[in-house]
Amino acid sequence: MVEHHQWLFLGPHPSPLGQMRPDQTRDIQAWEYVPLGPFLGKNFGTTISPWVIPMEALLPFAEPNSIQDPEPLPYLQHPDAFTFNINLFVSLKGKGMAEAATISRSNFKDPESFGSMLELSWRGSKNIDLGGGETRTFLKDGDEVTITGYCQGDGYRVGFGPCMGTVLPALQH
């Protein structure tokens, strides 16, 4: 399974931002997901983007925070506009595929957009078309996943660089 996350380095405010791709084991995550939430299903592997973007570079792309209903507890609230218009793309290239297929593109403004393969495949019940007769419900050995993200300005772009990883087969002992 694949999801896309933005992450902050902990440090002095404002902290820089980067991309992260947590690889997850579907069988463990599906078992944990309801009612406990994901625990060990998210520790399968992690890929971090090569670029860390200072918050100052992202501030031109800040937008007002959305109204949250129900309102979060006070310690989770933040008055500063830290919602950023970042274009996100996830592509998948299976063994033998000539080109990668974009399976998700979003800046999460569209309520119909999905950010994980679990959502895209409706928990593995619906195939994701990769083109050329290739489909997936979950990742397979040899699949290469690439996540990219950028903010588009007037005549310039602030990007995070590609966040890439390949699913390797389990070790045989």
mmCIF file of C-alpha atoms in Angstrom:
data_model
loop_
_atom_site.group_PDB
_atom_site.id
_atom_site.type_symbol
_atom_site.label_atom_id
_atom_site.label_comp_id
_atom_site.label_asym_id
_atom_site.label_seq_id
_atom_site.Cartn_x
_atom_site.Cartn_y
_atom_site.Cartn_z
ATOM 1 C CA MET A 1 0.000 0.000 0.000
ATOM 2 C CA VAL A 2 1.199 3.531 -0.552
ATOM 3 C CA GLU A 3 0.262 6.837 1.001
ATOM 4 C CA HIS A 4 1.688 10.297 0.596
ATOM 5 C CA HIS A 5 2.603 12.480 3.549
ATOM 6 C CA GLN A 6 4.162 15.877 4.089
ATOM 7 C CA TRP A 7 6.333 16.096 7.190
ATOM 8 C CA LEU A 8 7.971 18.781 9.272
ATOM 9 C CA PHE A 9 11.444 18.705 10.756
ATOM 10 C CA LEU A 10 11.181 19.416 14.450
ATOM 11 C CA GLY A 11 13.107 22.524 15.332
ATOM 12 C CA PRO A 12 12.748 26.251 15.645
ATOM 13 C CA HIS A 13 9.539 27.682 14.246
ATOM 14 C CA PRO A 14 8.968 27.750 11.324
ATOM 15 C CA SER A 15 10.278 24.286 10.525
ATOM 16 C CA PRO A 16 11.190 23.086 7.014
ATOM 17 C CA LEU A 17 8.866 20.733 5.117
ATOM 18 C CA GLY A 18 9.574 17.585 3.072
ATOM 19 C CA GLN A 19 7.818 14.576 1.529
ATOM 20 C CA MET A 20 7.587 11.108 3.006
ATOM 21 C CA ARG A 21 6.273 7.824 1.678
ATOM 22 C CA PRO A 22 5.468 5.281 4.400
ATOM 23 C CA ASP A 23 5.258 1.768 2.989
ATOM 24 C CA GLN A 24 2.643 -0.289 4.745
ATOM 25 C CA THR A 25 1.818 -3.945 5.009
ATOM 26 C CA ARG A 26 -1.794 -4.287 3.941
ATOM 27 C CA ASP A 27 -2.600 -7.409 5.962
ATOM 28 C CA ILE A 28 -1.360 -5.950 9.234
ATOM 29 C CA GLN A 29 -2.809 -2.498 8.556
ATOM 30 C CA ALA A 30 -6.218 -3.894 7.563
ATOM 31 C CA TRP A 31 -6.367 -5.858 10.803
ATOM 32 C CA GLU A 32 -5.284 -2.865 12.923
ATOM 33 C CA TYR A 33 -7.205 -0.180 11.060
ATOM 34 C CA VAL A 34 -10.612 -0.698 12.694
ATOM 35 C CA PRO A 35 -11.082 0.014 15.566
ATOM 36 C CA LEU A 36 -7.506 0.622 16.744
ATOM 37 C CA GLY A 37 -5.955 2.691 13.962
ATOM 38 C CA PRO A 38 -2.665 1.783 12.242
ATOM 39 C CA PHE A 39 0.225 0.764 14.471
ATOM 40 C CA LEU A 40 2.765 -1.774 13.191
ATOM 41 C CA GLY A 41 1.277 -1.793 9.691
ATOM 42 C CA LYS A 42 3.055 1.513 9.017
ATOM 43 C CA ASN A 43 6.573 0.439 9.995
ATOM 44 C CA PHE A 44 7.264 -1.650 6.886
ATOM 45 C CA GLY A 45 9.581 0.941 5.311
ATOM 46 C CA THR A 46 9.876 4.667 4.698
ATOM 47 C CA THR A 47 11.265 6.799 1.880
ATOM 48 C CA ILE A 48 12.066 10.473 2.440
ATOM 49 C CA SER A 49 12.382 13.053 -0.349
ATOM 50 C CA PRO A 50 15.841 14.429 -1.175
ATOM 51 C CA TRP A 51 14.860 18.068 -0.684
ATOM 52 C CA VAL A 52 13.796 19.855 2.462
ATOM 53 C CA ILE A 53 11.986 23.104 1.736
ATOM 54 C CA PRO A 54 12.317 25.988 4.217
ATOM 55 C CA MET A 55 8.980 27.260 5.432
ATOM 56 C CA GLU A 56 9.831 30.733 4.106
ATOM 57 C CA ALA A 57 9.830 29.321 0.543
ATOM 58 C CA LEU A 58 6.334 27.888 1.084
ATOM 59 C CA LEU A 59 4.718 30.937 2.699
ATOM 60 C CA PRO A 60 3.657 32.454 -0.681
ATOM 61 C CA PHE A 61 1.523 29.317 -1.152
ATOM 62 C CA ALA A 62 -0.173 29.474 2.269
ATOM 63 C CA GLU A 63 -3.951 29.549 2.280
ATOM 64 C CA PRO A 64 -6.434 30.152 5.089
ATOM 65 C CA ASN A 65 -6.940 27.164 7.331
ATOM 66 C CA SER A 66 -10.158 25.296 6.693
ATOM 67 C CA ILE A 67 -12.920 25.299 9.273
ATOM 68 C CA GLN A 68 -12.720 22.113 11.300
ATOM 69 C CA ASP A 69 -15.964 20.620 12.533
ATOM 70 C CA PRO A 70 -15.894 19.466 15.217
ATOM 71 C CA GLU A 71 -13.432 22.046 16.448
ATOM 72 C CA PRO A 72 -10.176 20.425 17.627
ATOM 73 C CA LEU A 73 -9.034 20.667 21.206
ATOM 74 C CA PRO A 74 -7.175 23.909 21.999
ATOM 75 C CA TYR A 75 -3.710 22.317 22.009
ATOM 76 C CA LEU A 76 -4.325 21.101 18.426
ATOM 77 C CA GLN A 77 -5.449 24.500 17.111
ATOM 78 C CA HIS A 78 -3.149 26.915 15.294
ATOM 79 C CA PRO A 79 -4.194 30.390 14.108
ATOM 80 C CA ASP A 80 -1.433 30.808 11.459
ATOM 81 C CA ALA A 81 -2.217 29.865 7.862
ATOM 82 C CA PHE A 82 -0.261 26.608 7.555
ATOM 83 C CA THR A 83 -2.385 25.098 4.810
ATOM 84 C CA PHE A 84 -0.329 25.030 1.623
ATOM 85 C CA ASN A 85 -1.395 24.666 -1.997
ATOM 86 C CA ILE A 86 0.933 21.787 -2.933
ATOM 87 C CA ASN A 87 0.311 19.723 -6.071
ATOM 88 C CA LEU A 88 0.925 16.057 -5.245
ATOM 89 C CA PHE A 89 1.401 13.122 -7.623
ATOM 90 C CA VAL A 90 1.890 9.400 -7.047
ATOM 91 C CA SER A 91 2.992 7.167 -9.910
ATOM 92 C CA LEU A 92 3.541 3.435 -10.069
ATOM 93 C CA LYS A 93 5.703 1.467 -12.498
ATOM 94 C CA GLY A 94 5.448 -2.304 -12.401
ATOM 95 C CA LYS A 95 8.012 -4.791 -13.704
ATOM 96 C CA GLY A 96 7.978 -4.747 -17.486
ATOM 97 C CA MET A 97 6.062 -1.477 -17.773
ATOM 98 C CA ALA A 98 7.655 1.000 -20.188
ATOM 99 C CA GLU A 99 6.307 4.055 -18.353
ATOM 100 C CA ALA A 100 5.012 4.806 -14.895
ATOM 101 C CA ALA A 101 1.270 5.409 -14.501
ATOM 102 C CA THR A 102 0.072 8.325 -12.375
ATOM 103 C CA ILE A 103 -2.419 6.777 -9.939
ATOM 104 C CA SER A 104 -3.115 9.824 -7.777
ATOM 105 C CA ARG A 105 -2.876 13.568 -8.279
ATOM 106 C CA SER A 106 -4.246 15.982 -5.759
ATOM 107 C CA ASN A 107 -3.802 19.080 -3.699
ATOM 108 C CA PHE A 108 -6.608 17.733 -1.499
ATOM 109 C CA LYS A 109 -8.979 20.554 -2.460
ATOM 110 C CA ASP A 110 -11.121 18.038 -4.330
ATOM 111 C CA PRO A 111 -13.150 15.996 -1.822
ATOM 112 C CA GLU A 112 -13.298 13.143 -4.369
ATOM 113 C CA SER A 113 -9.495 12.748 -4.497
ATOM 114 C CA PHE A 114 -7.860 9.891 -2.649
ATOM 115 C CA GLY A 115 -4.354 9.723 -1.238
ATOM 116 C CA SER A 116 -3.693 6.029 -0.614
ATOM 117 C CA MET A 117 -3.944 2.803 -2.595
ATOM 118 C CA LEU A 118 -6.270 1.436 0.076
ATOM 119 C CA GLU A 119 -8.709 4.251 -0.755
ATOM 120 C CA LEU A 120 -8.124 4.096 -4.526
ATOM 121 C CA SER A 121 -8.779 0.339 -4.638
ATOM 122 C CA TRP A 122 -11.672 0.467 -2.164
ATOM 123 C CA ARG A 123 -9.812 -1.815 0.292
ATOM 124 C CA GLY A 124 -8.597 -4.084 -2.507
ATOM 125 C CA SER A 125 -12.035 -4.663 -4.056
ATOM 126 C CA LYS A 126 -11.485 -2.485 -7.166
ATOM 127 C CA ASN A 127 -8.590 -2.651 -9.662
ATOM 128 C CA ILE A 128 -6.487 0.446 -10.336
ATOM 129 C CA ASP A 129 -5.825 0.680 -14.095
ATOM 130 C CA LEU A 130 -2.146 1.285 -14.879
ATOM 131 C CA GLY A 131 -2.563 1.052 -18.658
ATOM 132 C CA GLY A 132 -1.287 -1.588 -21.052
ATOM 133 C CA GLY A 133 -3.433 -4.246 -19.380
ATOM 134 C CA GLU A 134 -1.686 -3.777 -16.002
ATOM 135 C CA THR A 135 -3.804 -3.354 -12.866
ATOM 136 C CA ARG A 136 -3.163 -3.292 -9.126
ATOM 137 C CA THR A 137 -5.166 -3.510 -5.957
ATOM 138 C CA PHE A 138 -2.015 -3.618 -3.825
ATOM 139 C CA LEU A 139 1.694 -3.210 -4.530
ATOM 140 C CA LYS A 140 3.676 -6.171 -5.884
ATOM 141 C CA ASP A 141 7.333 -7.133 -5.667
ATOM 142 C CA GLY A 142 9.280 -5.046 -8.169
ATOM 143 C CA ASP A 143 6.811 -2.130 -8.218
ATOM 144 C CA GLU A 144 8.508 1.256 -8.226
ATOM 145 C CA VAL A 145 6.559 4.060 -6.552
ATOM 146 C CA THR A 146 7.419 7.721 -7.143
ATOM 147 C CA ILE A 147 5.902 10.635 -5.256
ATOM 148 C CA THR A 148 6.421 14.203 -6.418
ATOM 149 C CA GLY A 149 5.128 17.475 -5.085
ATOM 150 C CA TYR A 150 5.514 21.128 -5.945
ATOM 151 C CA CYS A 151 4.016 24.570 -5.448
ATOM 152 C CA GLN A 152 3.438 26.574 -8.623
ATOM 153 C CA GLY A 153 4.126 30.313 -8.559
ATOM 154 C CA ASP A 154 3.880 32.921 -11.313
ATOM 155 C CA GLY A 155 6.779 31.819 -13.519
ATOM 156 C CA TYR A 156 8.486 29.637 -10.906
ATOM 157 C CA ARG A 157 8.047 26.348 -9.086
ATOM 158 C CA VAL A 158 9.115 25.179 -5.617
ATOM 159 C CA GLY A 159 9.527 21.403 -5.680
ATOM 160 C CA PHE A 160 10.352 18.656 -3.219
ATOM 161 C CA GLY A 161 12.207 16.355 -5.624
ATOM 162 C CA PRO A 162 11.145 12.787 -6.378
ATOM 163 C CA CYS A 163 10.568 10.430 -3.482
ATOM 164 C CA MET A 164 11.199 6.970 -4.990
ATOM 165 C CA GLY A 165 11.254 3.416 -3.733
ATOM 166 C CA THR A 166 11.015 -0.125 -5.100
ATOM 167 C CA VAL A 167 9.180 -2.994 -3.401
ATOM 168 C CA LEU A 168 11.687 -5.801 -2.910
ATOM 169 C CA PRO A 169 10.734 -9.466 -2.349
ATOM 170 C CA ALA A 170 10.830 -10.836 1.173
ATOM 171 C CA LEU A 171 14.065 -12.532 2.192
ATOM 172 C CA GLN A 172 13.964 -16.322 1.997
ATOM 173 C CA HIS A 173 15.691 -18.135 4.865
#
